Short mmCIF file of C-alpha atoms in Angstrom, two decimals:
data_model
loop_
_atom_site.label_atom_id
_atom_site.label_comp_id
_atom_site.label_asym_id
_atom_site.label_seq_id
_atom_site.Cartn_x
_atom_site.Cartn_y
_atom_site.Cartn_z
CA UNK A 21 197.45 89.08 122.04
CA UNK A 22 195.81 91.19 119.29
CA UNK A 23 192.54 89.73 118.17
CA UNK A 24 191.74 92.26 115.50
CA UNK A 25 193.53 90.56 112.68
CA UNK A 26 191.53 90.79 109.46
CA UNK A 27 191.06 87.52 107.61
CA UNK A 28 190.32 87.31 103.91
CA UNK A 29 187.70 84.73 102.77
CA UNK A 30 187.06 84.19 99.04
CA UNK A 31 183.74 82.69 97.98
CA UNK A 32 183.35 80.23 95.04
CA UNK A 33 182.53 83.13 92.69
CA UNK A 34 185.70 84.85 93.57
CA UNK A 35 184.32 87.65 95.82
CA UNK A 36 186.61 88.65 98.74
CA UNK A 37 185.18 89.07 102.23
CA UNK A 38 187.28 90.76 104.96
CA UNK A 39 186.29 89.67 108.42
CA UNK A 40 187.63 89.91 111.95
CA UNK A 41 189.54 86.94 113.14
CA UNK A 42 187.02 86.45 115.94
CA UNK A 43 184.25 86.29 113.45
CA UNK A 44 186.08 83.97 111.02
CA UNK A 45 187.00 81.62 113.84
CA UNK A 46 183.42 80.94 114.55
CA UNK A 47 184.05 78.47 111.83
CA UNK A 48 186.13 75.63 113.22
CA UNK A 49 187.24 74.72 109.70
CA UNK A 50 188.77 78.19 109.03
CA UNK A 51 190.27 78.15 112.53
CA UNK A 52 191.95 74.86 111.82
CA UNK A 53 193.16 75.93 108.41
CA UNK A 54 194.61 79.32 109.24
CA UNK A 55 195.81 78.58 112.77
CA UNK A 56 197.10 81.06 115.28
CA UNK A 57 199.34 83.92 114.20
CA UNK A 58 200.14 82.52 110.83
CA UNK A 59 200.19 85.00 107.98
CA UNK A 60 196.91 84.99 106.16
CA UNK A 61 197.19 84.68 102.48
CA UNK A 62 193.50 84.54 101.90
CA UNK A 63 191.30 81.42 102.09
CA UNK A 64 189.30 80.20 99.15
CA UNK A 65 186.00 78.51 100.00
CA UNK A 66 185.07 76.62 96.76
CA UNK A 67 181.86 75.30 98.22
CA UNK A 68 180.27 78.60 99.32
CA UNK A 69 178.77 81.24 97.00
CA UNK A 70 179.20 84.89 97.85
CA UNK A 71 175.47 85.14 98.62
CA UNK A 72 175.60 82.40 101.19
CA UNK A 73 179.00 83.46 102.56
CA UNK A 74 177.65 86.93 103.28
CA UNK A 75 174.77 85.52 105.23
CA UNK A 76 177.15 83.18 107.12
CA UNK A 77 179.37 86.14 107.97
CA UNK A 78 176.31 88.06 109.11
CA UNK A 79 175.39 85.18 111.49
CA UNK A 80 178.92 85.00 112.89
CA UNK A 81 179.17 88.76 113.32
CA UNK A 82 175.98 88.82 115.35
CA UNK A 83 177.04 85.97 117.51
CA UNK A 84 180.42 87.41 118.27
CA UNK A 85 178.89 90.75 119.18
CA UNK A 86 176.28 89.04 121.45
CA UNK A 87 179.08 87.04 123.04
CA UNK A 88 180.58 90.32 124.23
CA UNK A 89 177.37 91.41 125.81
CA UNK A 90 177.01 88.48 128.07
CA UNK A 91 176.53 90.58 131.14
CA UNK A 92 173.44 92.26 129.99
CA UNK A 93 170.23 90.39 130.66
CA UNK A 94 167.83 89.69 127.88
CA UNK A 95 170.56 89.04 125.40
CA UNK A 96 169.63 85.41 125.00
CA UNK A 97 166.04 86.20 124.05
CA UNK A 98 167.06 88.95 121.69
CA UNK A 99 169.54 86.67 120.04
CA UNK A 100 166.97 83.82 119.76
CA UNK A 101 164.60 86.30 118.05
CA UNK A 102 167.33 87.49 115.72
CA UNK A 103 168.15 83.86 114.86
CA UNK A 104 164.46 83.14 114.12
CA UNK A 105 164.34 86.04 111.71
CA UNK A 106 167.63 85.03 110.16
CA UNK A 107 166.36 81.66 109.08
CA UNK A 108 163.30 82.94 107.47
CA UNK A 109 164.66 82.38 104.00
CA UNK A 110 163.50 80.33 101.03
CA UNK A 111 164.31 76.65 101.13
CA UNK A 112 167.09 76.87 98.53
CA UNK A 113 168.94 79.32 100.72
CA UNK A 114 168.17 77.18 103.75
CA UNK A 115 169.70 74.11 102.01
CA UNK A 116 172.85 76.11 101.05
CA UNK A 117 173.17 77.48 104.66
CA UNK A 118 173.04 73.94 106.10
CA UNK A 119 175.75 72.79 103.69
CA UNK A 120 177.86 75.85 104.35
CA UNK A 121 177.40 75.48 108.08
CA UNK A 122 178.47 71.83 107.90
CA UNK A 123 181.39 72.52 105.65
CA UNK A 124 182.64 75.48 107.71
CA UNK A 125 181.79 73.62 110.92
CA UNK A 126 179.83 76.44 112.66
CA UNK A 127 178.05 74.54 115.31
CA UNK A 128 175.48 77.26 116.26
CA UNK A 129 174.43 77.84 112.61
CA UNK A 130 174.25 74.08 111.89
CA UNK A 131 172.07 73.57 114.92
CA UNK A 132 169.80 76.54 113.95
CA UNK A 133 169.34 75.51 110.36
CA UNK A 134 168.79 71.75 111.16
CA UNK A 135 166.23 72.63 113.87
CA UNK A 136 164.43 74.94 111.35
CA UNK A 137 164.17 72.17 108.87
CA UNK A 138 163.01 69.67 111.61
CA UNK A 139 160.23 72.23 112.49
CA UNK A 140 159.16 72.26 108.89
CA UNK A 141 158.92 68.49 108.78
CA UNK A 142 157.46 67.76 112.21
CA UNK A 143 153.74 66.74 112.15
CA UNK A 144 153.40 66.71 108.43
CA UNK A 145 152.43 63.66 106.32
CA UNK A 146 155.05 62.37 103.82
CA UNK A 147 153.01 63.82 101.06
CA UNK A 148 153.05 67.21 102.61
CA UNK A 149 156.78 67.04 103.18
CA UNK A 150 157.32 66.17 99.59
CA UNK A 151 155.29 69.12 98.49
CA UNK A 152 157.14 71.50 100.87
CA UNK A 153 160.57 70.44 99.80
CA UNK A 154 159.76 69.73 96.25
CA UNK A 155 160.65 66.03 96.34
CA UNK A 156 159.39 63.53 93.84
CA UNK A 157 157.67 60.42 95.02
CA UNK A 158 160.01 57.70 93.92
CA UNK A 159 160.18 54.23 95.48
CA UNK A 160 160.97 50.84 94.17
CA UNK A 161 158.25 48.16 94.60
CA UNK A 162 160.33 46.56 97.43
CA UNK A 163 160.65 49.91 99.28
CA UNK A 164 156.94 50.53 98.78
CA UNK A 165 156.15 47.19 100.30
CA UNK A 166 158.43 47.89 103.30
CA UNK A 167 156.75 51.30 103.77
CA UNK A 168 153.35 49.77 103.72
CA UNK A 169 154.31 47.38 106.46
CA UNK A 170 155.84 50.15 108.51
CA UNK A 171 153.04 52.70 108.15
CA UNK A 172 150.01 50.43 108.30
CA UNK A 173 149.17 49.10 111.70
CA UNK A 174 146.52 46.49 112.16
CA UNK A 175 143.84 47.60 114.40
CA UNK A 176 141.99 45.07 116.32
CA UNK B 10 159.94 78.56 73.43
CA UNK B 11 161.08 75.11 73.35
CA UNK B 12 164.38 76.08 74.81
CA UNK B 13 162.59 78.05 77.58
CA UNK B 14 160.60 75.10 78.63
CA UNK B 15 163.59 72.94 78.61
CA UNK B 16 165.61 75.25 80.84
CA UNK B 17 162.67 75.59 83.23
CA UNK B 18 162.36 71.88 83.44
CA UNK B 19 165.98 71.54 84.27
CA UNK B 20 165.55 74.24 86.86
CA UNK B 21 162.69 72.40 88.51
CA UNK B 22 164.51 69.13 88.29
CA UNK B 23 167.62 70.50 90.02
CA UNK B 24 165.59 72.08 92.71
CA UNK B 25 163.77 68.78 93.12
CA UNK B 26 166.95 66.84 93.33
CA UNK B 27 168.43 69.07 96.08
CA UNK B 28 166.55 68.17 99.10
CA UNK B 29 166.26 64.51 98.22
CA UNK B 30 170.03 64.40 97.83
CA UNK B 31 170.79 65.93 101.15
CA UNK B 32 173.89 64.10 102.52
CA UNK B 33 173.12 61.38 104.95
CA UNK B 34 174.97 62.87 107.90
CA UNK B 35 172.99 66.12 107.50
CA UNK B 36 169.71 64.26 107.30
CA UNK B 37 170.64 62.40 110.48
CA UNK B 38 171.28 65.71 112.20
CA UNK B 39 167.84 66.79 111.20
CA UNK B 40 166.33 63.45 112.18
CA UNK B 41 167.89 63.79 115.70
CA UNK B 42 165.76 66.84 116.29
CA UNK B 43 162.61 64.97 115.58
CA UNK B 44 161.71 63.05 118.69
CA UNK B 45 159.08 60.64 117.99
CA UNK B 46 158.96 57.34 116.19
CA UNK B 47 156.26 58.57 113.91
CA UNK B 48 158.12 61.57 112.70
CA UNK B 49 161.11 59.32 111.82
CA UNK B 50 158.73 56.94 110.08
CA UNK B 51 157.41 59.85 108.14
CA UNK B 52 160.87 60.95 107.17
CA UNK B 53 161.59 57.46 105.88
CA UNK B 54 158.43 57.56 103.78
CA UNK B 55 159.33 60.71 101.81
CA UNK B 56 161.69 59.40 99.19
CA UNK B 57 164.09 56.64 98.38
CA UNK B 58 167.26 58.31 99.43
CA UNK B 59 165.76 59.45 102.79
CA UNK B 60 164.42 56.04 103.29
CA UNK B 61 167.99 54.58 103.00
CA UNK B 62 169.51 57.15 105.34
CA UNK B 63 167.08 57.29 108.23
CA UNK B 64 167.15 54.16 110.27
CA UNK B 65 163.89 52.48 111.30
CA UNK B 66 163.57 52.49 115.01
CA UNK B 67 164.38 49.37 116.93
CA UNK B 68 161.49 47.88 118.70
CA UNK B 69 162.10 47.93 122.39
CA UNK B 70 162.62 44.38 123.38
CA UNK B 71 161.04 42.93 126.48
CA UNK B 72 163.31 42.37 129.40
CA UNK B 73 162.87 41.17 132.78
CA UNK B 74 162.37 43.38 135.75
CA UNK B 75 162.28 41.72 139.00
CA UNK B 76 160.41 43.16 141.94
CA UNK B 77 162.69 44.27 144.89
CA UNK B 78 161.48 41.79 147.42
CA UNK B 79 162.77 38.62 146.09
CA UNK B 80 159.48 37.34 144.62
CA UNK B 81 159.97 35.41 141.34
CA UNK B 82 157.30 36.85 139.19
CA UNK B 83 158.84 39.03 136.58
CA UNK B 84 157.52 42.03 134.77
CA UNK B 85 158.20 43.79 131.52
CA UNK B 86 157.59 47.28 130.34
CA UNK B 87 154.93 48.02 127.81
CA UNK B 88 154.90 51.36 126.06
CA UNK B 89 152.00 53.24 124.59
CA UNK B 90 151.96 56.41 122.56
CA UNK B 91 149.18 59.06 122.84
CA UNK B 92 148.86 60.48 119.30
CA UNK B 93 146.63 63.19 117.79
CA UNK B 94 145.81 62.32 114.29
CA UNK B 95 144.71 65.02 111.86
CA UNK B 96 144.07 65.30 108.19
CA UNK B 97 146.53 67.18 106.11
CA UNK B 98 145.27 70.72 105.63
CA UNK B 99 143.90 70.46 102.18
CA UNK B 100 141.39 67.85 103.34
CA UNK B 101 140.28 69.34 106.54
CA UNK B 102 136.67 70.14 107.04
CA UNK B 103 135.80 72.80 109.47
CA UNK B 104 134.79 70.52 112.28
CA UNK B 105 135.96 67.35 113.91
CA UNK B 106 139.34 67.22 112.42
CA UNK B 107 141.41 65.54 115.18
CA UNK B 108 141.30 62.19 116.74
CA UNK B 109 143.09 61.39 120.00
CA UNK B 110 144.21 57.74 120.22
CA UNK B 111 146.60 55.75 122.19
CA UNK B 112 148.44 52.89 120.60
CA UNK B 113 150.44 50.09 122.06
CA UNK B 114 153.69 49.59 120.39
CA UNK B 115 154.68 46.10 121.63
CA UNK B 116 153.69 43.97 118.71
CA UNK B 117 155.25 45.25 115.54
CA UNK B 118 152.68 46.53 113.11
CA UNK B 119 149.84 46.19 115.60
CA UNK B 120 147.99 49.22 116.80
CA UNK B 121 145.95 48.13 119.83
CA UNK B 122 143.61 51.08 120.21
CA UNK B 123 143.38 52.06 123.94
CA UNK B 124 141.22 54.77 125.49
CA UNK B 125 143.67 57.69 125.66
CA UNK B 126 142.81 58.45 129.21
CA UNK B 127 142.59 55.08 130.85
CA UNK B 128 144.24 51.69 130.36
CA UNK B 129 141.27 49.90 128.99
CA UNK B 130 140.86 48.98 125.34
CA UNK B 131 137.85 50.20 123.50
CA UNK B 132 135.03 47.79 123.79
CA UNK B 133 133.93 47.83 120.21
CA UNK B 134 135.20 49.53 117.10
CA UNK B 135 132.45 50.60 114.65
CA UNK B 136 131.60 47.75 112.31
CA UNK B 137 133.15 49.19 109.16
CA UNK B 138 136.37 50.32 110.90
CA UNK B 139 139.21 49.32 108.62
CA UNK B 140 141.47 46.52 109.51
CA UNK B 141 144.56 48.70 109.35
CA UNK B 142 145.38 52.33 109.99
CA UNK B 143 147.70 53.92 107.55
CA UNK B 144 149.74 56.41 109.49
CA UNK B 145 151.19 58.03 106.38
CA UNK B 146 147.69 59.54 105.58
CA UNK B 147 147.56 61.59 108.81
CA UNK B 148 149.45 64.33 110.42
CA UNK B 149 150.62 62.56 113.55
CA UNK B 150 151.71 64.40 116.65
CA UNK B 151 152.78 62.56 119.73
CA UNK B 152 151.34 64.18 122.76
CA UNK B 153 152.63 61.83 125.35
CA UNK B 154 153.88 58.37 126.24
CA UNK B 155 152.65 55.99 128.79
CA UNK B 156 154.31 53.03 130.32
CA UNK B 157 152.68 50.11 132.08
CA UNK B 158 154.26 47.22 133.77
CA UNK B 159 152.95 43.87 132.70
CA UNK B 160 153.50 40.31 134.05
CA UNK B 161 155.85 38.42 131.88
CA UNK B 162 154.18 35.05 132.23
CA UNK B 163 150.99 33.94 133.74
CA UNK B 164 149.56 36.38 136.23
CA UNK B 165 150.28 35.05 139.72
CA UNK B 166 147.21 34.50 141.86
CA UNK B 167 146.49 35.28 145.44
CA UNK B 168 149.29 36.53 147.55
CA UNK B 169 151.83 36.80 144.85
CA UNK B 170 149.73 39.53 143.43
CA UNK B 171 150.52 41.57 146.49
CA UNK B 172 153.15 43.24 144.55
CA UNK B 173 150.46 44.91 142.49
CA UNK B 174 152.98 47.12 140.69
CA UNK B 175 150.64 47.28 137.67
CA UNK B 176 148.38 49.72 139.33
CA UNK B 177 150.93 52.41 139.73
CA UNK B 178 152.32 55.03 137.51
CA UNK B 179 155.49 54.29 135.61
CA UNK B 180 157.67 56.77 133.81
CA UNK B 181 160.80 56.33 131.77
CA UNK B 182 163.68 58.46 130.62
CA UNK B 183 163.96 58.66 126.97
CA UNK B 184 167.25 58.54 125.06
CA UNK B 185 167.68 59.22 121.35
CA UNK B 186 168.63 55.73 120.47
CA UNK B 187 165.79 54.22 122.39
CA UNK B 188 168.07 51.63 123.92
CA UNK B 189 169.21 52.77 127.22
CA UNK B 190 166.65 54.03 129.65
CA UNK B 191 165.89 54.30 133.35
CA UNK B 192 162.49 53.67 134.88
CA UNK B 193 160.82 55.24 137.82
CA UNK B 194 157.70 53.98 139.48
CA UNK B 195 155.82 54.08 142.76
CA UNK B 196 155.97 51.12 145.06
CA UNK B 197 152.81 50.09 146.86
CA UNK B 198 154.43 51.53 150.06
CA UNK B 199 154.22 54.90 148.43
CA UNK B 200 157.93 55.16 148.00
CA UNK B 201 159.78 55.53 144.70
CA UNK B 202 161.39 52.60 142.95
CA UNK B 203 163.97 52.88 140.19
CA UNK B 204 165.29 50.57 137.59
CA UNK B 205 168.41 51.40 135.70
CA UNK B 206 170.24 49.86 132.78
CA UNK B 207 172.08 46.84 134.09
CA UNK B 208 169.91 46.31 137.11
CA UNK B 209 167.94 43.18 137.46
CA UNK B 210 165.82 44.34 140.32
CA UNK B 211 163.94 47.46 141.20
CA UNK B 212 165.62 49.67 143.89
CA UNK B 213 163.54 51.29 146.39
CA UNK B 214 164.36 54.92 147.32
CA UNK B 215 163.67 55.53 150.90
CA UNK B 216 163.92 59.30 151.22
CA UNK B 217 160.43 60.59 150.44
CA UNK B 218 158.71 61.64 153.64
CA UNK B 219 155.15 61.37 152.30
CA UNK B 220 153.45 59.19 149.88
CA UNK B 221 154.39 59.89 146.27
CA UNK B 222 151.60 60.93 144.11
CA UNK B 223 152.88 61.35 140.60
CA UNK B 224 156.02 61.10 138.46
CA UNK B 225 157.11 62.58 135.19
CA UNK B 226 160.12 62.61 132.94
CA UNK B 227 160.66 66.27 131.96
CA UNK B 228 163.58 68.17 130.39
CA UNK B 229 165.86 65.25 130.82
CA UNK B 230 165.15 64.58 134.50
CA UNK B 231 162.73 62.58 136.72
CA UNK B 232 160.44 64.62 138.84
CA UNK B 233 158.31 63.21 141.66
CA UNK B 234 155.68 64.99 143.66
CA UNK B 235 154.32 63.79 146.98
CA UNK B 236 150.93 64.10 148.48
CA UNK B 237 151.72 67.53 149.92
CA UNK B 238 152.92 68.92 146.66
CA UNK B 239 156.62 68.78 147.69
CA UNK B 240 158.52 68.05 144.45
CA UNK B 241 161.95 66.57 143.90
CA UNK B 242 164.14 65.57 140.99
CA UNK B 243 165.47 61.98 141.06
CA UNK B 244 168.97 61.32 139.76
CA UNK B 245 169.61 57.97 138.11
CA UNK B 246 172.98 57.56 140.01
CA UNK B 247 173.86 54.89 142.43
CA UNK B 248 172.31 55.53 144.76
CA UNK B 249 169.59 57.80 143.35
CA UNK B 250 169.63 61.23 144.89
CA UNK B 251 166.67 63.42 145.48
CA UNK B 252 166.92 67.11 145.21
CA UNK B 253 164.22 69.59 146.30
CA UNK B 254 162.59 71.52 143.50
CA UNK B 255 159.50 72.96 145.12
CA UNK B 256 158.09 73.03 148.64
CA UNK B 257 154.76 71.72 149.72
CA UNK B 258 151.48 73.38 148.88
CA UNK B 259 149.13 71.17 150.84
CA UNK B 260 145.65 72.17 149.67
CA UNK B 261 143.91 69.42 147.68
CA UNK B 262 143.89 65.67 147.81
CA UNK B 263 145.94 64.36 144.79
CA UNK B 264 148.82 66.09 143.00
CA UNK B 265 149.60 65.42 139.30
CA UNK B 266 152.52 66.54 137.14
CA UNK B 267 151.93 67.50 133.57
CA UNK B 268 154.05 69.03 130.88
CA UNK B 269 152.41 71.89 128.97
CA UNK B 270 153.97 74.15 126.39
CA UNK B 271 157.38 73.26 127.48
CA UNK B 272 156.66 74.02 131.11
CA UNK B 273 156.17 71.73 134.16
CA UNK B 274 152.73 72.25 135.74
CA UNK B 275 151.25 70.64 138.78
CA UNK B 276 147.55 70.04 139.10
CA UNK B 277 146.06 69.75 142.47
CA UNK B 278 142.75 67.68 142.55
CA UNK B 279 140.19 68.32 145.33
CA UNK B 280 137.89 65.36 145.89
CA UNK B 281 134.39 65.78 147.07
CA UNK B 282 134.51 65.84 150.85
CA UNK B 283 132.35 63.41 152.80
CA UNK B 284 132.48 60.67 150.29
CA UNK B 285 134.34 57.94 151.84
CA UNK B 286 135.93 54.77 150.77
CA UNK B 287 136.75 53.89 147.28
CA UNK B 288 134.96 56.55 145.40
CA UNK B 289 136.95 59.59 144.59
CA UNK B 290 135.02 62.24 142.75
CA UNK B 291 136.82 65.33 141.75
CA UNK B 292 135.23 68.54 142.87
CA UNK B 293 137.69 71.13 141.55
CA UNK B 294 141.26 71.65 140.33
CA UNK B 295 144.00 74.13 140.79
CA UNK B 296 146.90 74.48 138.48
CA UNK B 297 150.39 75.53 139.44
CA UNK B 298 153.49 76.32 137.47
CA UNK B 299 156.99 76.10 138.73
CA UNK B 300 159.01 79.07 140.03
CA UNK B 301 162.50 77.53 139.84
CA UNK B 302 164.39 80.29 141.59
CA UNK B 303 161.89 80.53 144.48
CA UNK B 304 161.50 76.73 144.85
CA UNK B 305 157.63 77.20 144.88
CA UNK B 306 154.64 76.31 143.01
CA UNK B 307 152.79 79.41 141.89
CA UNK B 308 149.18 79.23 141.13
CA UNK B 309 148.02 79.73 137.47
CA UNK B 310 144.79 81.54 136.74
CA UNK B 311 144.29 80.42 133.24
CA UNK B 312 145.78 77.80 130.85
CA UNK B 313 145.22 80.03 127.88
CA UNK B 314 144.78 77.83 124.83
CA UNK B 315 146.19 74.71 126.51
CA UNK B 316 144.17 71.67 127.41
CA UNK B 317 145.53 69.32 130.05
CA UNK B 318 144.72 65.62 130.15
CA UNK B 319 145.09 63.66 133.40
CA UNK B 320 144.78 60.10 132.49
CA UNK B 321 145.15 57.05 134.73
CA UNK B 322 148.70 56.30 133.85
CA UNK B 323 149.82 59.32 131.95
CA UNK B 324 149.36 63.09 131.65
CA UNK B 325 149.76 65.18 128.58
CA UNK B 326 148.57 68.45 127.06
CA UNK B 327 147.52 69.78 123.78
CA UNK B 328 146.81 73.14 122.19
CA UNK B 329 143.11 73.79 121.81
CA UNK B 330 143.50 74.96 118.14
CA UNK B 331 144.70 71.50 117.17
CA UNK B 332 141.42 70.11 118.49
CA UNK B 333 138.63 71.67 116.42
CA UNK B 334 135.60 72.40 118.53
CA UNK B 335 137.37 72.62 121.73
CA UNK B 336 138.45 75.66 123.61
CA UNK B 337 141.46 75.82 125.80
CA UNK B 338 141.72 76.47 129.57
CA UNK B 339 140.19 73.09 130.53
CA UNK B 340 141.26 69.80 132.00
CA UNK B 341 140.14 66.33 130.92
CA UNK B 342 140.35 64.14 134.00
CA UNK B 343 139.40 60.57 134.83
CA UNK B 344 137.65 59.40 137.90
CA UNK B 345 137.52 55.83 138.84
CA UNK B 346 134.67 54.38 140.72
CA UNK B 347 135.25 51.12 142.54
CA UNK B 348 132.32 48.92 143.02
CA UNK B 349 131.82 45.57 144.45
CA UNK B 350 130.56 42.54 142.61
CA UNK B 351 130.45 39.64 144.94
CA UNK B 352 133.84 39.49 146.62
CA UNK B 353 135.79 41.33 144.00
CA UNK B 354 136.14 45.04 143.49
CA UNK B 355 135.88 46.36 139.94
CA UNK B 356 136.96 49.70 138.60
CA UNK B 357 134.96 51.89 136.25
CA UNK B 358 136.67 54.90 134.75
CA UNK B 359 134.80 57.74 133.36
CA UNK B 360 136.09 60.97 131.83
CA UNK B 361 135.03 64.47 132.90
CA UNK B 362 136.00 67.95 131.80
CA UNK B 363 136.77 70.79 134.08
CA UNK B 364 136.67 74.39 132.79
CA UNK B 365 139.24 76.48 134.62
CA UNK B 366 137.54 79.72 133.70
CA UNK B 367 134.25 79.22 135.48
CA UNK B 368 134.89 76.09 137.47
CA UNK B 369 132.09 74.20 135.69
CA UNK B 370 132.53 70.47 135.16
CA UNK B 371 130.77 67.52 134.01
CA UNK B 372 131.11 64.14 132.29
CA UNK B 373 132.53 64.07 128.80
CA UNK B 374 129.16 62.96 127.46
CA UNK B 375 127.74 66.45 128.25
CA UNK B 376 130.28 68.04 125.97
CA UNK B 377 129.84 66.38 122.53
CA UNK B 378 132.42 68.58 120.86
CA UNK B 379 135.03 67.60 123.42
CA UNK B 380 134.08 63.89 123.47
CA UNK B 381 134.05 63.55 119.67
CA UNK B 382 137.77 64.04 119.84
CA UNK B 383 138.19 60.64 121.44
CA UNK B 384 135.18 58.56 120.46
CA UNK B 385 133.75 57.41 118.02
CA UNK B 386 136.52 57.42 115.40
CA UNK B 387 135.81 60.24 112.94
CA UNK B 388 134.61 59.14 109.60
CA UNK B 389 137.66 60.60 107.92
CA UNK B 390 139.85 58.14 109.81
CA UNK B 391 138.41 55.31 107.89
CA UNK B 392 137.26 56.54 104.61
CA UNK B 393 139.49 54.96 102.08
CA UNK B 394 142.10 56.54 100.09
CA UNK B 395 142.14 60.15 101.06
CA UNK B 396 145.63 60.86 99.96
CA UNK B 397 147.52 57.61 100.16
CA UNK B 398 151.31 57.53 100.43
#
C-alpha cells in the first residue's frame, strides 16, 4: 500500500499546501474527511490561516520523521527539545495553534500547546495571569462576592 | 490621528477578547494540566467567562473508614496542603519573600494554619495577623499534601485507643476529579493497610517482611519502603499486589521517601547511637535516588538546588531559589522528643536543618534565614491591599 500520496490542504486565505499523506493524517479530522484511497480533490480548512497551517505542518512533519527513527536512542529527548522550541511563540500564535490543533484533532499538538499554556498559568496570581494574557478584569458584583468567599480563608 | 487611535484600540480589544473567549472545552483541557486546587481557584478568578467554565472543586466529604479488626470507632480522612506563598514579582523585596504554610481544607473557607513540618497548630499568631488570608494576592505553589486520620466522633478512651492509627503516616492516590481515591497507611503492626473506594474497612496487606517505614504516592503509584530500604509498589487491586522496586540498603535507622524534581528519593536517617528509649536524635542523613533498571538505590552526593523537608506526616521538596535566603542541598527534618509528665508521655517536635555538603546540622533557630521561611509570618503576608483581586 503506497503511502506517499500527496494531499492538498488549503488555508482560509486560499494558500495551497502539499503534504504527504502520513503527515496530513496526523490530523484525525483530515483522516476522517479524506479517508483511505479516495481521490483527493483538495481540502479547504476555513478555520486555519496559512501562517498557522504552515506551523502545524511543520509539527506534523517532524513527528512523522521522528516516528520513523524509533529505533535510535535519544530520539525522545531530541523531540521534546524540538517541541519546547516549537512552542516558543507569541501568545496570539499560541492561541491560534491551540484552536487549530483542536479543530484538526492533532492530539500531540493539542497536548503540547495546552501544557504550554498551563505552564504559563501555574503559580501566578490572577492579576499576573490577566496581565500575561491581556485579559480585562471584569466581574459582576455577585461573581466578585463568590470569588471573595473562595479566595479568602479565615485564619484562626 | 483619530483613526489610528481607533484602530489601535480595536486591535487591543480584539487581542484582549481572545484569551477570555477561549472555548470552554479548551479551557478545561488546560485546567486538567493544573493539578492543584489553588491553581484552579486562580483560573476561576481571572475573568468572568473563565469563572463560568472552570468548576470549583468539590470539597472532599467525610466518610467512614472502619479499622480492620472489628472495633466500632470510625475514622475520617483529613487533608492538608503544604503551600509556598510568594508575592507577585513586582512586589518582591530582595529578602524574605516566601512563606511556607500548611492549611487544613476540611472546613470550607477555613485555613487552619498548621506547622508545615509537624501536625501541631501554631500556638499564637501575631496580634495584628488578619482574620482572613486572601489567596488571590499571592503566588501559591502547592509543595505537598498531607493526610491524617481523625476520629469521627469522640475519641475513645483507654483500650479502644489501641488502634492508634492516628500516629502513622497516610498517603492517598490523587485523581483529577478528586472523588475516587485509594488510601494507604501503616498499621500499628508495621504492615501496610489499604482502603479502596467501595471498601468499608481497612485491609491489611501481609506481604511485607520488615516493618514499613514510609509511604508515598508518586507518579500514579503507591510506594512503600521498609526499615531495610527495600521498596515496593502497591497496586490497588483486590488483593493488593506488592512489586519489588529496589533492594535493601540497610545502613541507617529510618527510611523516608520524598519526591524531588520529578524523581523519587529515599532519605536514610541515622540516629545518634547510644541514646535509648524514646528519644531519637538524628545524627546524619544519606540521600539515594532510584535506579529503576538495576532495582537499586544509588547514593546521591548533592541535592543541587533542592531542599528536602521531612515532616512528621509528610515529605516534600522545594527549589532553593523560591526560598530567598536559603541555599539548596539541605534537609529540614523533625525530631520528636518524648518526655514523661506524670504517667503520660508527651511529644515535643523541633525542626533541624542538615547541610548535605558539609554534614553540619543544627536546630532551625540557629539558621534565621531558614527559619524565617516558616515563622513568624512575614509582614507582607498581612499588610493590607498589596494588589487585591
